[in-house]
Coordinates of C-alpha atoms in Angstrom, one line a residue:
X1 CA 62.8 -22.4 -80.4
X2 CA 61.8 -25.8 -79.4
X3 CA 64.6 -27.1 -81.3
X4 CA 67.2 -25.1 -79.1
X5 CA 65.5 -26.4 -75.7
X6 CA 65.1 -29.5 -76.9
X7 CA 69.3 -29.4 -77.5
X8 CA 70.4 -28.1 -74.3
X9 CA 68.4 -30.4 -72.5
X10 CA 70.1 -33.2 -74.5
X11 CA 73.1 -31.7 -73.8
X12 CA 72.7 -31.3 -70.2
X13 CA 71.6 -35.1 -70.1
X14 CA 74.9 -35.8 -72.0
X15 CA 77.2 -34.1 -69.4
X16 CA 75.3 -35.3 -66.3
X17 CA 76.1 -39.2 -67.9
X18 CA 79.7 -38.4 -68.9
X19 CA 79.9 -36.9 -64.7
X20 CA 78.2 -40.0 -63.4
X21 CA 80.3 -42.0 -65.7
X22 CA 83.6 -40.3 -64.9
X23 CA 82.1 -40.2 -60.7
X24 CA 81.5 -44.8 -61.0
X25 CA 85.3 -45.2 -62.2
X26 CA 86.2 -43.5 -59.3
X27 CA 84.3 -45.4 -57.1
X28 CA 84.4 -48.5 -58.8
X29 CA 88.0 -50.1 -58.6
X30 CA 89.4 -52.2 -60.7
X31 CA 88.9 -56.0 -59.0
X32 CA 90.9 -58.9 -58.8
X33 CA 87.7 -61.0 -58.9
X34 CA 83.4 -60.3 -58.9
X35 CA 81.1 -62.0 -56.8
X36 CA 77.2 -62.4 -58.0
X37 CA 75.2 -61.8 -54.8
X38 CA 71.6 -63.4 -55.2
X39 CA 69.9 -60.1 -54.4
X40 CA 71.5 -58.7 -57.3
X41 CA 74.7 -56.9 -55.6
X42 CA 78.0 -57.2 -57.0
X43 CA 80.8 -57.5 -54.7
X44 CA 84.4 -56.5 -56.3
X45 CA 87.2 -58.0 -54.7
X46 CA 89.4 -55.1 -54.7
X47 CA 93.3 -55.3 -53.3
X48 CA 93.4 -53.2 -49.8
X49 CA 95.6 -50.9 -51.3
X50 CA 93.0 -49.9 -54.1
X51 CA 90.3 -48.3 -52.2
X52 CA 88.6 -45.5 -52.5
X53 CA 90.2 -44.2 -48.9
X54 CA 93.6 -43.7 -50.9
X55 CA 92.3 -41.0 -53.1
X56 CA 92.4 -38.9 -49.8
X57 CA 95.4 -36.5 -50.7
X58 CA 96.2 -37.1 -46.9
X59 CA 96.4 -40.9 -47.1
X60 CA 98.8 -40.4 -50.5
X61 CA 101.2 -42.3 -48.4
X62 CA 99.4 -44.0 -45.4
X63 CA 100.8 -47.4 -44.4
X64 CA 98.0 -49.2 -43.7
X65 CA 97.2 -50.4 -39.8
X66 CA 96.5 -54.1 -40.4
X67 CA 95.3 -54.7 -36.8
X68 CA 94.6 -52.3 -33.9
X69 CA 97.5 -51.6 -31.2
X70 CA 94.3 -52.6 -28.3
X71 CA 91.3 -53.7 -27.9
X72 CA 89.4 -53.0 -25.2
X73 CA 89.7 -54.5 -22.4
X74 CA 86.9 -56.7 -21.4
X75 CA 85.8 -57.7 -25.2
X76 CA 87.3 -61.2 -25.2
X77 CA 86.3 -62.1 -22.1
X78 CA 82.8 -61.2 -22.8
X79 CA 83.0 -63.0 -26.0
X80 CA 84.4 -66.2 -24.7
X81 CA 81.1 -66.2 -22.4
X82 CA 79.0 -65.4 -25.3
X83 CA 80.3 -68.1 -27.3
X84 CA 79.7 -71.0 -25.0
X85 CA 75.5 -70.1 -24.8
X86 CA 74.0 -72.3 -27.7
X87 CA 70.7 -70.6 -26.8
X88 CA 69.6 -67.0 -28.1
X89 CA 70.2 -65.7 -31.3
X90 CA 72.4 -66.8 -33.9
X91 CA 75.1 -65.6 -35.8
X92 CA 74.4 -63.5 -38.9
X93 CA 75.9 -63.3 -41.9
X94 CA 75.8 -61.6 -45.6
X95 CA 73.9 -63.0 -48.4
X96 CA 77.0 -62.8 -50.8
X97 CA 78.7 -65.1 -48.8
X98 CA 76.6 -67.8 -50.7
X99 CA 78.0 -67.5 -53.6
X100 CA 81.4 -67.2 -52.9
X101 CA 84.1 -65.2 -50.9
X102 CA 86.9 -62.6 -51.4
X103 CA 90.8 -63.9 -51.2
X104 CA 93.3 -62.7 -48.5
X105 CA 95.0 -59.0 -49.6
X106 CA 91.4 -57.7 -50.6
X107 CA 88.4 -56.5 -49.4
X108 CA 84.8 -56.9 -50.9
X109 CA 83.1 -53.5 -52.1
X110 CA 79.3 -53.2 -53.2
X111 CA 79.7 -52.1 -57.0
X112 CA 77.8 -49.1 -57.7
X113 CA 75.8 -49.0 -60.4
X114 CA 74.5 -46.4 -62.9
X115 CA 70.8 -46.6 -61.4
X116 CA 72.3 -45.7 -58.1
X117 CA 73.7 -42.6 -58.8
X118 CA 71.2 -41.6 -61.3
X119 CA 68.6 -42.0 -58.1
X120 CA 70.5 -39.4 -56.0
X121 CA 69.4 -35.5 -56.4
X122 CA 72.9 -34.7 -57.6
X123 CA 76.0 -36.6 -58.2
X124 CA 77.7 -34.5 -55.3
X125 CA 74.9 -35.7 -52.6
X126 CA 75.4 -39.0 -53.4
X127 CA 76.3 -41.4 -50.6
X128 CA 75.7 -38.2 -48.2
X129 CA 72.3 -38.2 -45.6
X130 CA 71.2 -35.2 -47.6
X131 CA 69.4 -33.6 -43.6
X132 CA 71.4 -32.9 -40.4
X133 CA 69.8 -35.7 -38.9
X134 CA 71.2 -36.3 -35.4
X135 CA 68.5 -36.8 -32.4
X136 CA 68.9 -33.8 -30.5
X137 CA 67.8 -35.0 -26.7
X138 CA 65.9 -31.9 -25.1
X139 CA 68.8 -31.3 -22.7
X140 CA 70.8 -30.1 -25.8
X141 CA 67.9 -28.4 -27.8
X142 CA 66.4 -25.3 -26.1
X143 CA 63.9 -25.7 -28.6
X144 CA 61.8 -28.4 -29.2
X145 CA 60.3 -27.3 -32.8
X146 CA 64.2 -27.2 -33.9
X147 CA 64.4 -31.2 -33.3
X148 CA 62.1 -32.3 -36.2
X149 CA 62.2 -29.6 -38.6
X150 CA 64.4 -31.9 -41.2
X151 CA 61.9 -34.7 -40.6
X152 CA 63.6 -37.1 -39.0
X153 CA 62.1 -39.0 -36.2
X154 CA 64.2 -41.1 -33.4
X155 CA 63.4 -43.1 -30.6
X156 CA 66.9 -43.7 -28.6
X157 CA 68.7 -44.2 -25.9
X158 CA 71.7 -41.7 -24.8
X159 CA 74.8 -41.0 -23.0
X160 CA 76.8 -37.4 -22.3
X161 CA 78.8 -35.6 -19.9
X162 CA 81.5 -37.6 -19.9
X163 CA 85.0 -38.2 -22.4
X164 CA 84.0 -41.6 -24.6
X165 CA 86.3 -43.6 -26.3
X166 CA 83.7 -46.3 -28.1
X167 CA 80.4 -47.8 -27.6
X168 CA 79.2 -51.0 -28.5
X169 CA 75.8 -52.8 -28.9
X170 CA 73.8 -55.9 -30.3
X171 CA 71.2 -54.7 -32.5
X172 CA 68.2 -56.8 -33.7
X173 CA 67.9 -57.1 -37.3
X174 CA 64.4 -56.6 -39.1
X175 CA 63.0 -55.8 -42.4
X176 CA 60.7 -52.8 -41.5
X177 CA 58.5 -51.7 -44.2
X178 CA 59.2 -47.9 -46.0
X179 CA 56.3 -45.9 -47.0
X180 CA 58.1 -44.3 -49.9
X181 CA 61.6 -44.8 -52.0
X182 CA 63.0 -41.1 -50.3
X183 CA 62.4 -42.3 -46.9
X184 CA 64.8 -44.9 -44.9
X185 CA 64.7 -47.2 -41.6
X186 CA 68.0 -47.6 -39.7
X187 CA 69.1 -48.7 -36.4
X188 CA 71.9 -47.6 -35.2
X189 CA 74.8 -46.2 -32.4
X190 CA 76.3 -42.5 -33.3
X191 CA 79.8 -41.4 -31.6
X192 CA 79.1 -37.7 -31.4
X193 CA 82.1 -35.0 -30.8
X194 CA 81.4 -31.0 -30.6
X195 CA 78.4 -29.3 -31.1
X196 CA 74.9 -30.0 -32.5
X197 CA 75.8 -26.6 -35.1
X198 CA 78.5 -26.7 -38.3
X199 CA 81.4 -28.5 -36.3
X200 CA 79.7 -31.7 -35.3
X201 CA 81.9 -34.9 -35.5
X202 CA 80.1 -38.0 -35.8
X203 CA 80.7 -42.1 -36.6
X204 CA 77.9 -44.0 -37.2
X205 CA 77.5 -47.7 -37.7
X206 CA 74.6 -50.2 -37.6
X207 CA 71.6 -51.6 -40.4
X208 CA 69.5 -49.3 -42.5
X209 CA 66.7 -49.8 -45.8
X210 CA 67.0 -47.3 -47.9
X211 CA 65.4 -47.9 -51.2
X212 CA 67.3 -44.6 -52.4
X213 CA 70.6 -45.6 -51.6
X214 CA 70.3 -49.4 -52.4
X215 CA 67.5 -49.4 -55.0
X216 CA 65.7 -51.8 -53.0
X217 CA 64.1 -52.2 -49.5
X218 CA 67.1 -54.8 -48.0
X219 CA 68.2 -54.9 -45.1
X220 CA 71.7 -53.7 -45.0
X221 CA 75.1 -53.2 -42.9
X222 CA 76.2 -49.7 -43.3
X223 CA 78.3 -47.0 -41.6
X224 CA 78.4 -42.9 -41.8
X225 CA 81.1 -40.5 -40.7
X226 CA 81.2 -36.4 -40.9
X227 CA 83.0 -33.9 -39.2
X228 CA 81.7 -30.8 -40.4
X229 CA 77.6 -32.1 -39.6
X230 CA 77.2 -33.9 -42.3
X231 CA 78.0 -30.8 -44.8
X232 CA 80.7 -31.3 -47.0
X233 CA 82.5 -34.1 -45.4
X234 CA 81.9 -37.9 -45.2
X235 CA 79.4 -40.4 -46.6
X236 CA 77.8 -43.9 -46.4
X237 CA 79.9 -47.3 -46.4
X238 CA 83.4 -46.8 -48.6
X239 CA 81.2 -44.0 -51.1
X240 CA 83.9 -41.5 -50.1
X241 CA 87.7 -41.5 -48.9
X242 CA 87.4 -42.3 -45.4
X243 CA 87.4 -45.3 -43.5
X244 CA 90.4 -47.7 -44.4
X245 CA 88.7 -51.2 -44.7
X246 CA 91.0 -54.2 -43.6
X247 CA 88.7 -57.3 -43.5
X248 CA 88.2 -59.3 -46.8
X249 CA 84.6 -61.0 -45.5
X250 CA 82.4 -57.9 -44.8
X251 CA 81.3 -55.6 -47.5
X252 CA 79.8 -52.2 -46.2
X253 CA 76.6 -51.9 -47.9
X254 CA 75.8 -55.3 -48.0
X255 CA 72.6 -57.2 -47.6
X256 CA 72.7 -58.8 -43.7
X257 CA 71.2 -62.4 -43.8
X258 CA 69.4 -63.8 -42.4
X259 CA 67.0 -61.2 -40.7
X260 CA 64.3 -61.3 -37.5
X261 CA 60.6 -62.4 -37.8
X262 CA 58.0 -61.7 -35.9
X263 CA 57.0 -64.2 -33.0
X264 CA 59.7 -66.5 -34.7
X265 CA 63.9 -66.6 -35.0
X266 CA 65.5 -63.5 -33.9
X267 CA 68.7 -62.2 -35.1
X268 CA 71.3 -59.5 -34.0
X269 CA 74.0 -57.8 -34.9
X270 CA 77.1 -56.7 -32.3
X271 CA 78.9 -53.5 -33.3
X272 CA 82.2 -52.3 -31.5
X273 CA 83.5 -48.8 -32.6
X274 CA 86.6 -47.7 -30.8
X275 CA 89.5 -45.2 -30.3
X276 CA 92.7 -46.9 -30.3
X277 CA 94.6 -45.3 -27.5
X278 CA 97.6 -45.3 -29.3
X279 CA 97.4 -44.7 -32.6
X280 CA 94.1 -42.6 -32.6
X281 CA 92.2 -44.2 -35.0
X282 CA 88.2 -45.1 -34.5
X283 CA 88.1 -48.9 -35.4
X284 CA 85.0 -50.8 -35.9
X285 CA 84.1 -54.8 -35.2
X286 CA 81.3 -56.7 -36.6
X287 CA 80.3 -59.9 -34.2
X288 CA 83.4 -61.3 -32.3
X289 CA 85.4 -62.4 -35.2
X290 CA 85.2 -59.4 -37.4
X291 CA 87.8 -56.2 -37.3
X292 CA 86.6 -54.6 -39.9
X293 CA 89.0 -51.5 -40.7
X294 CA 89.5 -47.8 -38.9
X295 CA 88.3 -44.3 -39.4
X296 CA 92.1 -42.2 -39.4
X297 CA 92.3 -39.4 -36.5
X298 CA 92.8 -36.9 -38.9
X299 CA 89.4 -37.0 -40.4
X300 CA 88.0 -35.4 -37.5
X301 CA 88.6 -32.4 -35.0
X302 CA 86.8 -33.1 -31.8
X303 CA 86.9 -36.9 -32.3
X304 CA 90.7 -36.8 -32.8
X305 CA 90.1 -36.3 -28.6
X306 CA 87.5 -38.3 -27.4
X307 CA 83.6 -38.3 -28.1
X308 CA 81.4 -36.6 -25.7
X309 CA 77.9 -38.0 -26.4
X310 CA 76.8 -41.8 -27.1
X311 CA 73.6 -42.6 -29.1
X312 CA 71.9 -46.2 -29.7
X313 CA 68.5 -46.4 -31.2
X314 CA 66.5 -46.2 -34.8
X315 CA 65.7 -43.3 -37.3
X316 CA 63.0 -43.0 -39.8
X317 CA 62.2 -40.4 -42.4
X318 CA 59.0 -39.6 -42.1
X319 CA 58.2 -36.6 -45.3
X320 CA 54.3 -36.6 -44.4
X321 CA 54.3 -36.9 -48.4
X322 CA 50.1 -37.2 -48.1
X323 CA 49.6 -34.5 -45.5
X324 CA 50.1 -37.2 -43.2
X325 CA 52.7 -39.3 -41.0
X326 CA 54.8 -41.6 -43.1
X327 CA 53.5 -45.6 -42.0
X328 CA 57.5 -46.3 -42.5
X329 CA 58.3 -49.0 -39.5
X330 CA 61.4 -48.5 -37.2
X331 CA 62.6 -51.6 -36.2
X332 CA 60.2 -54.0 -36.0
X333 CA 57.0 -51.9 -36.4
X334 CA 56.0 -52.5 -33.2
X335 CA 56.1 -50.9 -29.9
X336 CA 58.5 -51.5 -27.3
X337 CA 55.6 -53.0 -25.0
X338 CA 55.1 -56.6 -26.6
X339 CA 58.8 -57.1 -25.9
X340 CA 60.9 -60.2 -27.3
X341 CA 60.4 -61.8 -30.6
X342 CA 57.9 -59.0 -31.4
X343 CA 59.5 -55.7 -30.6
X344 CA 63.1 -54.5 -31.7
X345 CA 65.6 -54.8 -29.3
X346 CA 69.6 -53.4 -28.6
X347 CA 71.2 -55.2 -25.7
X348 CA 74.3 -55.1 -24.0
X349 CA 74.8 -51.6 -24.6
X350 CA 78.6 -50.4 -23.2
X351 CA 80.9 -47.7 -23.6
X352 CA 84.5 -47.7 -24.0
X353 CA 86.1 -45.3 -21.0
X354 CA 89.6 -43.2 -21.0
X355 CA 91.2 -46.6 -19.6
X356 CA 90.4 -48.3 -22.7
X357 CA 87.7 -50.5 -20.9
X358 CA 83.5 -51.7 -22.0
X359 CA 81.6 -50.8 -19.1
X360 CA 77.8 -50.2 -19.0
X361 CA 76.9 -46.7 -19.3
X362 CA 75.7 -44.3 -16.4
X363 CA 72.7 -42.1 -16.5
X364 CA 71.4 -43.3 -19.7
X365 CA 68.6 -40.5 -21.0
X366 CA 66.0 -41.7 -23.6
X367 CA 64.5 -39.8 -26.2
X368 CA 61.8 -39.9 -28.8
X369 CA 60.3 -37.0 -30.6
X370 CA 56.7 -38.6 -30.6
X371 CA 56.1 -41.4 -28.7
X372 CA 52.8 -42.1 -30.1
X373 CA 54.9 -43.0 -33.2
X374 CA 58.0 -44.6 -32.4
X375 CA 58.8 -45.1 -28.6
X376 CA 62.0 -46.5 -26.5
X377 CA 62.0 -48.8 -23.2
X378 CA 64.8 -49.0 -21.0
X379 CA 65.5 -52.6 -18.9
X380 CA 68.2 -54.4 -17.1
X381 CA 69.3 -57.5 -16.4
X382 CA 72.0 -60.3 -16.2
X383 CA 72.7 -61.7 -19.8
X384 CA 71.5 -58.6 -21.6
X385 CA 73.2 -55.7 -19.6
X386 CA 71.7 -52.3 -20.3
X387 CA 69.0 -52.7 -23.1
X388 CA 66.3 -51.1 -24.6
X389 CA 63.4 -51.9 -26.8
X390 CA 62.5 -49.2 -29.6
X391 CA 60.6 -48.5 -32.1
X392 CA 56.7 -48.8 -33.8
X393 CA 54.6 -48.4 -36.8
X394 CA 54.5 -44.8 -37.7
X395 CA 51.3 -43.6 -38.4
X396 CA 48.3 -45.2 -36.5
X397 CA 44.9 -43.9 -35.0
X398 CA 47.3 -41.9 -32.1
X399 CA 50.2 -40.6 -34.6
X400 CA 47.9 -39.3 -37.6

């Protein structure tokens, strides 16, 4: 009897390598050239018209947009006057860049490994958030207990009521530490369309650790899209056929470099995710210099229109996995009190309107499921716009 267990589980083992085998050559195209990252990526130079977005039976065909028709208006501007400060903090990069970069007519893809997939609970949830996991701000849940059922905790800053066409942000980069490999730390802005049920559109962008995507605790450049509330559709970075990457210097997935320390050099990120008011597509820049690739209209239903909720802020799993709350950090790991240098910070926060223009947002809301945990500061001023400092330790003598 043993004998027969003991062959169907090999057998089972067999087919779940053969699927994870047959699931890496899809992901994993061929390259025109491999880049060694120091932290142990490898980055495949893959030609544009290779990626994983053309397995998409509706992109069979799709004559890739090489630059949006607009940008908004108000981005170079801005970017002109943020190029002339030499003070503040400095431009990142990605750690790959130090050993070498991808040629012109590709773009640079994280190769997935084995490991990675092998770390996932099935080969189908792999690159998916596995939890609906979307702050739900009290005005749009009737019921507080439904908000951290999945065990997600938040601490952001929000927009709604209004038709939105992008957002934008600069987002101080940490390391914060993670309690336990199925937990993750990422700060982020969402670009929400339809409702918080089994329609919800969103786009996603920002920095994340997540030792069980990654297999490691790096801090990482990484976007998200779903339009069915994160069900069937969508994924992490280029894991799926989705967004239709353009840029041949930033690899989704990658390890950002270098990052913030406390009461030392601080670093940011600025994200810019727009709709292009002609075509329809949702396009995403990274810094000033970096148009990274689009999202196609047809992926979504409500975002194919406009988004009607803006998010900016972190997320932390916290799976109380000893009876108590996870001590994974958000952001820095400390509270929005002891301010610059010590406490996370997203600035310049702006919304893209129906005229295709940045402008600070209105009646910005602020949310956090406990306080005690993770909390969220609003300010303003000149040079930073609206901005808000988020974030904390976790567990601690008030968040047991």
């Amino acid at each position: 009897m043993a004998a027969v267990f003991g062959d169907a589980a090999r057998s089972g083992v067999a087919r779940r390598n053969l699927e994870v085998r047959r699931h890496l050559s899809r992901l994993n195209k061929p390259s025109v050239k491999s880049i060694k990252s120091p932290d142990g990526d490898i980055i495949d130079c893959v030609h544009i018209s290779h990626q994983p977005a053309f397995d998409h039976p509706f992109l069979k065909n799709h004559t890739v947009q090489m630059r949006p028709s607009y940008h908004p208006e108000g981005l170079f501007s801005q970017s002109k006057k943020m190029d002339k400060k030499e003070t503040g903090p400095k431009p990142i990069a990605q750690l790959w860049h130090m050993n070498g970069r991808c040629p012109e007519g590709t773009i640079p893809i994280r190769r997935t490994r084995e490991e990675d997939m092998l770390r996932a609970s099935s080969i189908k949830t792999y690159g998916k958030k596995i939890h609906k996991s979307i702050p739900r701000p009290t005005s749009l849940a009737p019921e507080p207990d439904l908000i951290t059922q999945n065990g997600h905790q938040h601490a952001i800053a929000y927009v709604e009521g209004d038709q939105y066409y992008g957002a934008k942000a600069t987002i101080n980069v940490w390391d914060p530490k993670i309690q336990q490999p199925n937990e993750f730390s990422l700060s982020q802005l969402w670009i929400l369309g339809g409702s918080f049920a089994s329609d919800l559109n969103s786009i996603e962008a920002g920095w994340q650790v997540s030792p069980d995507l990654y297999g490691d605790n790096n801090t990482r450049l990484f976007t998200y899209w779903t339009s069915d509330a994160y069900q069937a559709t969508g994924c992490y970075n280029l894991l799926c056929s989705g967004f239709i990457q353009i840029n041949n210097e930033i690899a989704m997935g990658a390890s950002i470099y270098p990052l913030s320390s406390y009461r030392s050099s601080q670093y940011d990120i600025s994200i810019l995710v727009w709709k292009d008011p002609k075509e329809g597509n949702w396009w995403m820049q990274f810094g000033n210099d970096y148009v990274l690739g689009y999202w196609p209209a047809f992926l979504f239903s409500y975002l194919s229109d406009s988004a009607s909720m803006i998010e900016w802020g972190g997320e932390v799993v916290n799976s109380e996995s000893d009876g108590q709350h996870t001590t994974t950090q958000m952001g820095s790991g400390h509270f929005p009190e002891e301010g610059f240098g010590k406490a996370s910070y997203i600035r310049n926060i702006q919304i893209v309107d129906e005229s295709n223009n940045l402008r600070a947002p209105k009646d910005i809301g602020i949310f956090t499921e406990e306080s005690s945990c993770y909390d969220v500061q609003l300010g303003k001023n000149g040079e930073w716009g609206s901005y808000f400092y988020y974030g904390g330790p976790g567990r601690n003598p008030n968040c047991p």
